[in-house]
Short mmCIF file of C-alpha atoms in Angstrom, two decimals:
data_model
loop_
_atom_site.label_atom_id
_atom_site.label_comp_id
_atom_site.label_asym_id
_atom_site.label_seq_id
_atom_site.Cartn_x
_atom_site.Cartn_y
_atom_site.Cartn_z
CA UNK A 88 -2.59 7.42 42.27
CA UNK A 89 -2.40 7.67 38.50
CA UNK A 90 -3.94 10.49 36.53
CA UNK A 91 -5.48 8.90 33.42
CA UNK A 92 -6.57 11.11 30.52
CA UNK A 93 -8.82 10.07 27.62
CA UNK A 94 -8.96 11.89 24.29
CA UNK A 95 -11.16 12.17 21.19
CA UNK A 96 -13.44 9.18 20.51
CA UNK A 97 -12.24 7.39 23.67
CA UNK A 98 -13.34 10.34 25.80
CA UNK A 99 -16.75 10.23 24.14
CA UNK A 100 -17.12 6.45 24.51
CA UNK A 101 -16.08 6.44 28.19
CA UNK A 102 -18.09 9.52 29.11
CA UNK A 103 -15.16 11.22 30.83
CA UNK A 104 -11.96 12.98 29.94
CA UNK A 105 -9.93 12.00 33.03
CA UNK A 106 -9.93 10.10 36.27
CA UNK A 107 -7.59 9.14 39.07
CA UNK A 108 -6.90 5.45 39.62
CA UNK A 109 -4.82 3.38 41.99
CA UNK A 110 -1.67 1.89 40.55
CA UNK A 111 -2.55 -1.60 39.20
CA UNK A 112 -0.89 -4.66 40.72
CA UNK A 113 1.05 -5.10 37.47
CA UNK A 114 2.62 -1.63 37.27
CA UNK A 115 2.87 -1.40 33.49
CA UNK A 116 0.80 0.21 30.78
CA UNK A 117 -0.51 -3.28 29.91
CA UNK A 118 -1.58 -3.82 33.54
CA UNK A 119 -3.51 -0.55 33.50
CA UNK A 120 -5.16 -1.36 30.17
CA UNK A 121 -6.16 -4.81 31.49
CA UNK A 122 -7.78 -3.17 34.53
CA UNK A 123 -9.69 -0.75 32.32
CA UNK A 124 -10.82 -3.54 29.96
CA UNK A 125 -12.12 -5.40 33.00
CA UNK A 126 -14.84 -2.77 33.33
CA UNK A 127 -16.53 -4.31 30.29
CA UNK A 128 -18.77 -2.50 27.82
CA UNK A 129 -17.12 0.34 25.90
CA UNK A 130 -13.92 -0.17 27.91
CA UNK A 131 -13.31 -3.71 26.66
CA UNK A 132 -14.48 -2.80 23.17
CA UNK A 133 -12.48 0.40 22.64
CA UNK A 134 -9.31 -0.92 24.33
CA UNK A 135 -9.42 -4.37 22.70
CA UNK A 136 -6.04 -5.65 21.49
CA UNK A 137 -7.17 -5.50 17.85
CA UNK A 138 -8.18 -1.82 18.11
CA UNK A 139 -5.81 1.04 17.40
CA UNK A 140 -4.94 3.43 20.22
CA UNK A 141 -1.81 5.03 21.65
CA UNK A 142 -0.52 5.67 25.16
CA UNK A 143 1.78 8.30 26.60
CA UNK A 144 3.31 8.20 30.08
CA UNK A 145 4.19 11.64 31.40
CA UNK A 146 3.83 13.01 27.85
CA UNK A 147 6.27 10.49 26.30
CA UNK A 148 4.93 7.86 23.92
CA UNK A 149 4.98 4.46 25.61
CA UNK A 150 4.64 0.79 24.78
CA UNK A 151 2.52 -1.72 26.67
CA UNK A 152 5.53 -2.99 28.63
CA UNK A 153 6.43 0.49 29.92
CA UNK A 154 6.59 0.74 33.70
CA UNK A 155 4.26 3.15 35.48
CA UNK A 156 4.48 4.55 39.00
CA UNK A 157 2.35 6.45 41.48
CA UNK A 158 1.95 10.04 40.37
CA UNK A 159 2.32 9.30 36.65
CA UNK A 160 0.04 10.85 34.05
CA UNK A 161 -1.20 8.33 31.48
CA UNK A 162 -2.85 9.57 28.29
CA UNK A 163 -4.81 7.17 26.09
CA UNK A 164 -5.91 8.31 22.66
CA UNK A 165 -6.75 7.05 19.17
CA UNK A 166 -4.09 7.52 16.49
CA UNK A 167 -4.28 10.93 14.88
CA UNK A 168 -3.42 12.11 11.42
CA UNK A 169 -2.49 15.52 10.23
CA UNK A 170 -2.27 17.25 6.94
#
């Protein structure tokens, strides 16, 4: 199982801050995002390819082609700015 965490506006749009999911058939960040987009509604809108969001795997920033494995923690969040 994967532990998937959602932050900021994504958490609000999805109505949850975390969930556990089975590892997708394509065990990459892109495969997970595709599965989430397949839910439709806010999922396909907020995670659309033209939207800005970031992903971390086990607290390390990751790209869409990053491999994921059972037991990983995946965080998905909008880009943040600081001052």
